[in-house]
Short mmCIF file of C-alpha atoms in Angstrom, two decimals:
data_model
loop_
_atom_site.label_atom_id
_atom_site.label_comp_id
_atom_site.label_asym_id
_atom_site.label_seq_id
_atom_site.Cartn_x
_atom_site.Cartn_y
_atom_site.Cartn_z
CA UNK V 1403 44.59 -9.20 -29.48
CA UNK V 1404 46.85 -10.02 -26.55
CA UNK V 1405 45.18 -7.45 -24.34
CA UNK V 1406 41.73 -8.68 -25.36
CA UNK V 1407 42.69 -12.25 -24.54
CA UNK V 1408 43.99 -11.14 -21.13
CA UNK V 1409 40.73 -9.29 -20.40
CA UNK V 1410 38.71 -12.33 -21.40
CA UNK V 1411 40.92 -14.53 -19.24
CA UNK V 1412 40.44 -12.19 -16.28
CA UNK V 1413 36.69 -12.22 -16.78
CA UNK V 1414 36.64 -15.99 -16.71
CA UNK V 1415 38.45 -15.93 -13.36
CA UNK V 1416 35.91 -13.62 -11.68
CA UNK V 1417 34.01 -15.62 -9.06
CA UNK V 1418 30.32 -16.26 -9.50
CA UNK V 1419 28.01 -14.45 -7.06
CA UNK V 1420 26.84 -16.37 -4.05
CA UNK V 1421 23.13 -17.28 -4.15
CA UNK V 1422 21.05 -17.70 -1.00
CA UNK V 1423 17.48 -18.99 -0.94
CA UNK V 1424 14.80 -18.16 1.59
CA UNK V 1425 15.44 -20.96 4.10
CA UNK V 1426 19.14 -20.03 4.29
CA UNK V 1427 18.34 -16.32 4.60
CA UNK V 1428 15.90 -16.80 7.48
CA UNK V 1429 18.57 -18.49 9.59
CA UNK V 1430 20.79 -15.41 9.33
CA UNK V 1431 18.38 -12.77 10.67
CA UNK V 1432 18.26 -12.04 14.39
CA UNK V 1433 15.26 -9.84 15.26
CA UNK V 1434 16.74 -7.65 18.04
CA UNK V 1435 19.83 -7.06 15.90
CA UNK V 1436 17.64 -6.28 12.87
CA UNK V 1437 15.79 -3.58 14.81
CA UNK V 1438 19.11 -2.03 15.83
CA UNK V 1439 20.43 -2.14 12.26
CA UNK V 1440 17.31 -0.46 10.86
CA UNK V 1441 17.54 2.15 13.61
CA UNK V 1442 21.15 2.87 12.63
CA UNK V 1443 20.15 3.04 8.98
CA UNK V 1444 17.54 5.73 9.57
CA UNK V 1445 20.15 7.86 11.36
CA UNK V 1446 22.61 7.43 8.48
CA UNK V 1447 19.88 8.42 6.03
CA UNK V 1448 18.92 11.59 7.92
CA UNK V 1449 22.60 12.52 8.28
CA UNK V 1450 22.89 12.44 4.46
CA UNK V 1451 25.40 9.60 4.53
CA UNK V 1452 23.26 7.50 2.19
CA UNK V 1453 22.67 7.82 -1.56
CA UNK V 1454 19.08 6.79 -2.30
CA UNK V 1455 17.61 7.72 -5.70
CA UNK V 1456 13.82 8.06 -6.09
CA UNK V 1457 11.81 4.84 -5.93
CA UNK V 1458 10.97 3.15 -9.22
CA UNK V 1459 7.39 1.94 -9.70
CA UNK V 1460 5.75 -0.41 -12.20
CA UNK V 1461 1.95 -0.71 -12.21
CA UNK V 1462 -0.20 -3.40 -13.78
CA UNK V 1463 -3.98 -3.36 -14.22
CA UNK V 1464 -4.85 -6.82 -15.53
CA UNK V 1465 -4.15 -8.60 -13.29
CA UNK V 1466 -3.64 -5.88 -10.65
CA UNK V 1467 -0.10 -5.62 -9.38
CA UNK V 1468 2.80 -3.35 -8.67
CA UNK V 1469 6.57 -3.56 -8.46
CA UNK V 1470 8.81 -1.36 -6.31
CA UNK V 1471 12.47 -0.89 -7.23
CA UNK V 1472 14.70 0.58 -4.53
CA UNK V 1473 18.46 0.94 -4.54
CA UNK V 1474 21.30 2.86 -2.96
CA UNK V 1475 24.42 2.75 -0.84
CA UNK V 1476 26.03 4.10 2.30
CA UNK V 1477 28.91 6.39 1.40
CA UNK V 1478 32.23 4.64 1.90
CA UNK V 1479 30.62 1.24 2.55
CA UNK V 1480 31.64 -2.01 0.84
CA UNK V 1481 28.42 -2.62 -1.07
CA UNK V 1482 25.53 -1.12 -2.94
CA UNK V 1483 22.14 -2.82 -3.07
CA UNK V 1484 19.30 -3.11 -5.57
CA UNK V 1485 15.95 -4.49 -4.41
CA UNK V 1486 12.86 -5.47 -6.40
CA UNK V 1487 9.64 -6.38 -4.62
CA UNK V 1488 6.29 -7.11 -6.22
CA UNK V 1489 2.69 -7.53 -5.15
CA UNK V 1490 0.15 -9.19 -7.47
CA UNK V 1491 -3.14 -9.17 -5.66
CA UNK V 1492 -5.04 -11.93 -7.49
CA UNK V 1493 -2.32 -14.48 -6.76
CA UNK V 1494 -4.17 -16.13 -3.85
CA UNK V 1495 -6.85 -17.21 -6.33
CA UNK V 1496 -4.08 -19.07 -8.17
CA UNK V 1497 -2.68 -20.61 -5.00
CA UNK V 1498 0.34 -18.28 -5.10
CA UNK V 1499 1.67 -15.76 -2.55
CA UNK V 1500 0.92 -12.10 -3.23
CA UNK V 1501 4.53 -10.98 -2.91
CA UNK V 1502 7.82 -11.91 -4.51
CA UNK V 1503 11.22 -10.28 -4.94
CA UNK V 1504 14.97 -10.42 -4.59
CA UNK V 1505 17.97 -8.32 -3.51
CA UNK V 1506 21.21 -7.94 -5.42
CA UNK V 1507 24.37 -6.96 -3.52
CA UNK V 1508 27.24 -5.43 -5.53
CA UNK V 1509 30.76 -4.35 -4.61
CA UNK V 1510 31.14 -0.56 -4.36
CA UNK V 1511 34.78 -0.94 -5.40
CA UNK V 1512 34.39 -3.03 -8.58
CA UNK V 1513 30.67 -3.11 -9.37
CA UNK V 1514 30.85 -6.90 -9.24
CA UNK V 1515 27.69 -8.75 -8.27
CA UNK V 1516 28.61 -10.46 -5.00
CA UNK V 1517 25.36 -11.85 -3.62
CA UNK V 1518 21.90 -12.77 -4.89
CA UNK V 1519 19.24 -13.03 -2.20
CA UNK V 1520 16.21 -14.96 -3.44
CA UNK V 1521 14.16 -13.90 -0.44
CA UNK V 1522 10.66 -14.03 -2.02
CA UNK V 1523 10.01 -10.59 -0.46
CA UNK V 1524 10.62 -11.91 3.08
CA UNK V 1525 13.48 -9.50 3.73
CA UNK V 1526 11.31 -6.59 2.58
CA UNK V 1527 8.56 -7.74 4.93
CA UNK V 1528 10.97 -8.08 7.84
CA UNK V 1529 12.71 -4.75 7.36
CA UNK V 1530 9.28 -3.06 7.07
CA UNK V 1531 8.13 -4.64 10.32
CA UNK V 1532 11.41 -3.65 11.98
CA UNK V 1533 10.83 -0.03 10.93
CA UNK V 1534 7.46 -0.18 12.70
CA UNK V 1535 9.19 -1.44 15.83
CA UNK V 1536 11.73 1.40 15.63
CA UNK V 1537 8.91 3.95 15.25
CA UNK V 1538 7.09 2.58 18.31
CA UNK V 1539 10.30 2.39 20.34
CA UNK V 1540 10.97 6.09 19.89
CA UNK V 1541 7.48 7.61 19.69
CA UNK V 1542 4.89 5.41 21.40
CA UNK V 1543 3.76 6.40 24.91
CA UNK V 1544 5.47 4.67 27.81
CA UNK V 1545 2.20 3.13 28.97
CA UNK V 1546 0.58 1.29 26.06
CA UNK V 1547 -2.70 -0.20 27.27
CA UNK V 1548 -4.04 -1.52 23.94
CA UNK V 1549 -2.29 -2.17 20.63
CA UNK V 1550 -4.50 -1.79 17.56
CA UNK V 1551 -3.69 -3.53 14.27
CA UNK V 1552 -5.58 -2.38 11.17
CA UNK V 1553 -5.42 -4.99 8.42
CA UNK V 1554 -5.09 -8.76 8.07
CA UNK V 1555 -2.13 -9.33 5.74
CA UNK V 1556 1.49 -10.29 6.27
CA UNK V 1557 2.43 -6.89 7.71
CA UNK V 1558 -0.43 -7.01 10.21
CA UNK V 1559 1.10 -10.16 11.68
CA UNK V 1560 4.76 -9.13 11.46
CA UNK V 1561 4.25 -5.60 12.79
CA UNK V 1562 2.61 -7.05 15.89
CA UNK V 1563 5.21 -9.78 16.38
CA UNK V 1564 8.14 -7.36 16.24
CA UNK V 1565 6.49 -4.96 18.70
CA UNK V 1566 7.18 -7.63 21.32
CA UNK V 1567 10.81 -6.44 21.45
CA UNK V 1568 9.97 -2.79 22.17
CA UNK V 1569 6.51 -2.51 23.80
CA UNK V 1570 5.22 -3.73 27.15
CA UNK V 1571 1.53 -4.37 26.53
CA UNK V 1572 -0.78 -7.36 27.04
CA UNK V 1573 -3.83 -6.47 24.94
CA UNK V 1574 -4.38 -6.19 21.19
CA UNK V 1575 -7.39 -5.42 18.99
CA UNK V 1576 -7.47 -6.32 15.29
CA UNK V 1577 -9.80 -4.91 12.64
CA UNK V 1578 -10.13 -5.88 9.00
CA UNK V 1579 -12.76 -5.61 6.29
CA UNK V 1580 -13.10 -9.41 6.11
CA UNK V 1581 -14.06 -10.86 9.50
CA UNK V 1582 -13.02 -14.36 8.39
CA UNK V 1583 -9.50 -13.14 7.63
CA UNK V 1584 -9.41 -11.40 11.01
CA UNK V 1585 -10.21 -14.67 12.78
CA UNK V 1586 -7.62 -16.57 10.75
CA UNK V 1587 -5.00 -13.96 11.62
CA UNK V 1588 -5.85 -14.15 15.33
CA UNK V 1589 -5.64 -17.96 15.30
CA UNK V 1590 -2.31 -17.79 13.48
CA UNK V 1591 -0.91 -15.24 15.93
CA UNK V 1592 -2.08 -17.17 18.98
CA UNK V 1593 -0.20 -20.22 17.68
CA UNK V 1594 3.13 -18.40 17.33
CA UNK V 1595 5.82 -18.87 19.97
CA UNK V 1596 6.49 -15.15 20.28
CA UNK V 1597 2.86 -14.25 21.06
CA UNK V 1598 2.56 -17.14 23.49
CA UNK V 1599 5.74 -16.05 25.27
CA UNK V 1600 4.47 -12.46 25.27
CA UNK V 1601 1.22 -13.47 26.97
CA UNK V 1602 -0.66 -11.14 24.63
CA UNK V 1603 -4.46 -11.24 24.60
CA UNK V 1604 -5.82 -10.71 21.08
CA UNK V 1605 -9.41 -10.03 20.10
CA UNK V 1606 -11.30 -8.89 17.03
CA UNK V 1607 -13.35 -5.75 16.76
CA UNK V 1608 -16.06 -5.22 14.17
CA UNK V 1609 -15.80 -1.43 14.15
CA UNK V 1610 -12.64 0.44 13.20
CA UNK V 1611 -13.77 3.48 15.18
CA UNK V 1612 -13.89 1.24 18.25
CA UNK V 1613 -10.26 0.19 17.72
CA UNK V 1614 -9.10 3.77 17.12
CA UNK V 1615 -10.86 5.10 20.21
CA UNK V 1616 -9.62 2.32 22.54
CA UNK V 1617 -6.01 1.83 21.46
CA UNK V 1618 -3.10 4.17 22.12
CA UNK V 1619 -0.64 2.36 19.82
CA UNK V 1620 -2.11 1.77 16.36
CA UNK V 1621 -0.42 0.27 13.31
CA UNK V 1622 -2.20 0.58 9.95
CA UNK V 1623 -1.13 -1.99 7.37
CA UNK V 1624 -3.61 -1.77 4.49
CA UNK V 1625 -3.38 -0.72 0.85
CA UNK V 1626 -6.44 1.55 1.21
CA UNK V 1627 -6.97 4.26 -1.38
CA UNK V 1628 -9.40 6.24 0.77
CA UNK V 1629 -8.86 7.06 4.46
CA UNK V 1630 -10.62 4.92 7.05
CA UNK V 1631 -8.92 6.11 10.24
CA UNK V 1632 -10.76 9.21 11.44
CA UNK V 1633 -9.20 12.05 13.38
CA UNK V 1634 -12.20 12.52 15.67
CA UNK V 1635 -11.79 9.06 17.22
CA UNK V 1636 -8.10 9.35 18.14
CA UNK V 1637 -7.52 9.83 21.86
CA UNK V 1638 -4.81 11.92 23.52
CA UNK V 1639 -1.52 10.12 23.90
CA UNK V 1640 -1.99 7.86 20.87
CA UNK V 1641 0.83 6.86 18.57
CA UNK V 1642 0.02 5.75 15.01
CA UNK V 1643 2.43 4.03 12.66
CA UNK V 1644 1.02 4.17 9.12
CA UNK V 1645 2.94 1.90 6.76
CA UNK V 1646 0.43 1.04 4.02
CA UNK V 1647 0.73 4.17 1.87
CA UNK V 1648 3.88 3.22 0.03
CA UNK V 1649 2.70 4.23 -3.45
CA UNK V 1650 0.83 7.01 -5.23
CA UNK V 1651 -2.91 7.01 -4.59
CA UNK V 1652 -2.84 5.12 -1.28
CA UNK V 1653 -4.11 6.73 1.93
CA UNK V 1654 -5.04 5.19 5.28
CA UNK V 1655 -5.39 8.24 7.55
CA UNK V 1656 -7.59 11.30 7.26
CA UNK V 1657 -5.45 14.32 6.46
CA UNK V 1658 -7.13 16.00 9.44
CA UNK V 1659 -5.55 13.33 11.66
CA UNK V 1660 -2.07 14.51 10.72
CA UNK V 1661 -3.19 18.09 11.42
CA UNK V 1662 -4.44 16.97 14.84
CA UNK V 1663 -1.14 15.26 15.69
CA UNK V 1664 1.41 17.01 17.86
CA UNK V 1665 4.22 15.36 15.88
CA UNK V 1666 4.29 14.02 12.33
CA UNK V 1667 7.40 11.98 11.56
CA UNK V 1668 8.47 10.49 8.22
CA UNK V 1669 11.00 7.80 7.40
CA UNK V 1670 11.91 10.05 4.45
CA UNK V 1671 10.32 13.49 4.20
CA UNK V 1672 10.90 13.67 0.44
CA UNK V 1673 9.26 10.29 -0.16
CA UNK V 1674 6.36 10.80 2.22
CA UNK V 1675 5.30 14.13 0.73
CA UNK V 1676 5.44 12.47 -2.69
CA UNK V 1677 3.48 9.27 -2.03
CA UNK V 1678 2.88 8.73 1.69
CA UNK V 1679 0.26 9.85 4.21
CA UNK V 1680 1.96 13.25 4.22
CA UNK V 1681 1.14 13.78 0.54
CA UNK V 1682 -2.58 14.50 1.02
CA UNK V 1683 -2.02 16.43 4.23
CA UNK V 1684 0.56 18.73 2.61
CA UNK V 1685 -1.35 19.11 -0.66
CA UNK V 1686 -4.52 19.96 1.25
CA UNK V 1687 -2.60 22.46 3.41
CA UNK V 1688 -3.48 20.59 6.60
CA UNK V 1689 0.21 20.56 7.53
CA UNK V 1690 3.35 22.20 6.16
CA UNK V 1691 6.20 20.13 4.79
CA UNK V 1692 8.61 22.03 7.03
CA UNK V 1693 6.81 20.80 10.14
CA UNK V 1694 7.48 17.13 9.36
CA UNK V 1695 10.31 15.55 11.34
CA UNK V 1696 12.47 12.75 9.98
CA UNK V 1697 12.72 9.52 11.95
CA UNK V 1698 16.52 9.42 11.90
CA UNK V 1699 16.67 12.86 13.53
CA UNK V 1700 14.24 11.76 16.27
CA UNK V 1701 16.33 8.65 16.96
CA UNK V 1702 19.51 10.73 17.19
CA UNK V 1703 17.90 13.53 19.22
CA UNK V 1704 15.02 12.21 21.39
CA UNK V 1705 14.35 15.70 22.74
CA UNK V 1706 12.58 16.61 19.49
CA UNK V 1707 10.36 13.53 19.72
CA UNK V 1708 7.60 12.64 22.18
CA UNK V 1709 7.91 14.68 25.36
CA UNK V 1710 4.49 14.03 26.92
CA UNK V 1711 2.18 11.06 27.43
CA UNK V 1712 -0.68 13.23 26.11
CA UNK V 1713 0.85 13.92 22.70
CA UNK V 1714 -0.54 12.39 19.52
CA UNK V 1715 2.24 11.17 17.24
CA UNK V 1716 2.09 9.83 13.67
CA UNK V 1717 4.90 8.09 11.82
CA UNK V 1718 4.55 7.81 8.04
CA UNK V 1719 6.56 4.87 6.67
CA UNK V 1720 6.98 4.60 2.90
CA UNK V 1721 10.03 2.31 2.98
CA UNK V 1722 13.53 3.60 2.26
CA UNK V 1723 16.32 1.76 0.46
CA UNK V 1724 18.60 2.14 3.49
CA UNK V 1725 16.44 -0.52 5.16
CA UNK V 1726 17.20 -2.94 2.31
CA UNK V 1727 20.89 -2.06 2.49
CA UNK V 1728 21.02 -2.72 6.24
CA UNK V 1729 19.22 -6.05 6.15
CA UNK V 1730 21.22 -7.22 3.11
CA UNK V 1731 24.45 -6.50 4.99
CA UNK V 1732 23.20 -8.63 7.89
CA UNK V 1733 22.83 -11.58 5.55
CA UNK V 1734 26.26 -11.01 3.99
CA UNK V 1735 28.15 -11.12 7.28
#
């Protein structure tokens, strides 16, 4: 009984986890530093210094939605992180945002919950956009004459905004299925301080093939389940970052496009061949799994990345828990 009372007394003395809400979290994230932290994380992942179990998925039909559960830790680090992020696609009809989520930060030494980040999926959005910036930094051509953004959602905006830190370009084309949403996105972007400081000219295009044929840095940000971006339209020297296929059944690029590419790079080869753009290309024998490079290796060894302005490069981003770990640690500092 004495030991039990001591254990209960010790439990009562354990401090409560710190809780941060979205406004507090936003003040703690510096964009250039975030890009560097995500870059470092990809290298750690490819060097097998990170433990990242397979992604957990929950799917809902009525109403349509999905939940992604990602978790892991850097070996020898202070913390491990669990992240849940959801998307419920009828929410705008209810006046609610599509996405929600949180991150939990635990001590690696005691298992104690140290920090609860009620980020409403903002940290997931930011680390995803930062991964796109890292991909462009290391694989886009030196001379980007037009940026192409495919999609009109949150990632379409954030991917473009974070490219400001890594790409010198003054022209952007945007395509989306809903022309009204395209115009709203363009108006929103033109009103942001970063785009104004950038001096970026943004225009809409009604034809996706027009965007693909004119732009040599393309970011696809949709949840498409059938490919819209055709291999035949891609010009020499183009870099494509595909970040929409983060779940089974999604596909934005024709498998033939990956076959046409000089380099196919994945944030995680194992994840991308399971549920990324690489899945269809490998299953259809358009490319071999062994030919896919991992982004962390390209960052660490640029000689295996883009070596010519004429090369076509594709980066398949499915989202890896190391990104959540890195951005959570930024908030905890």
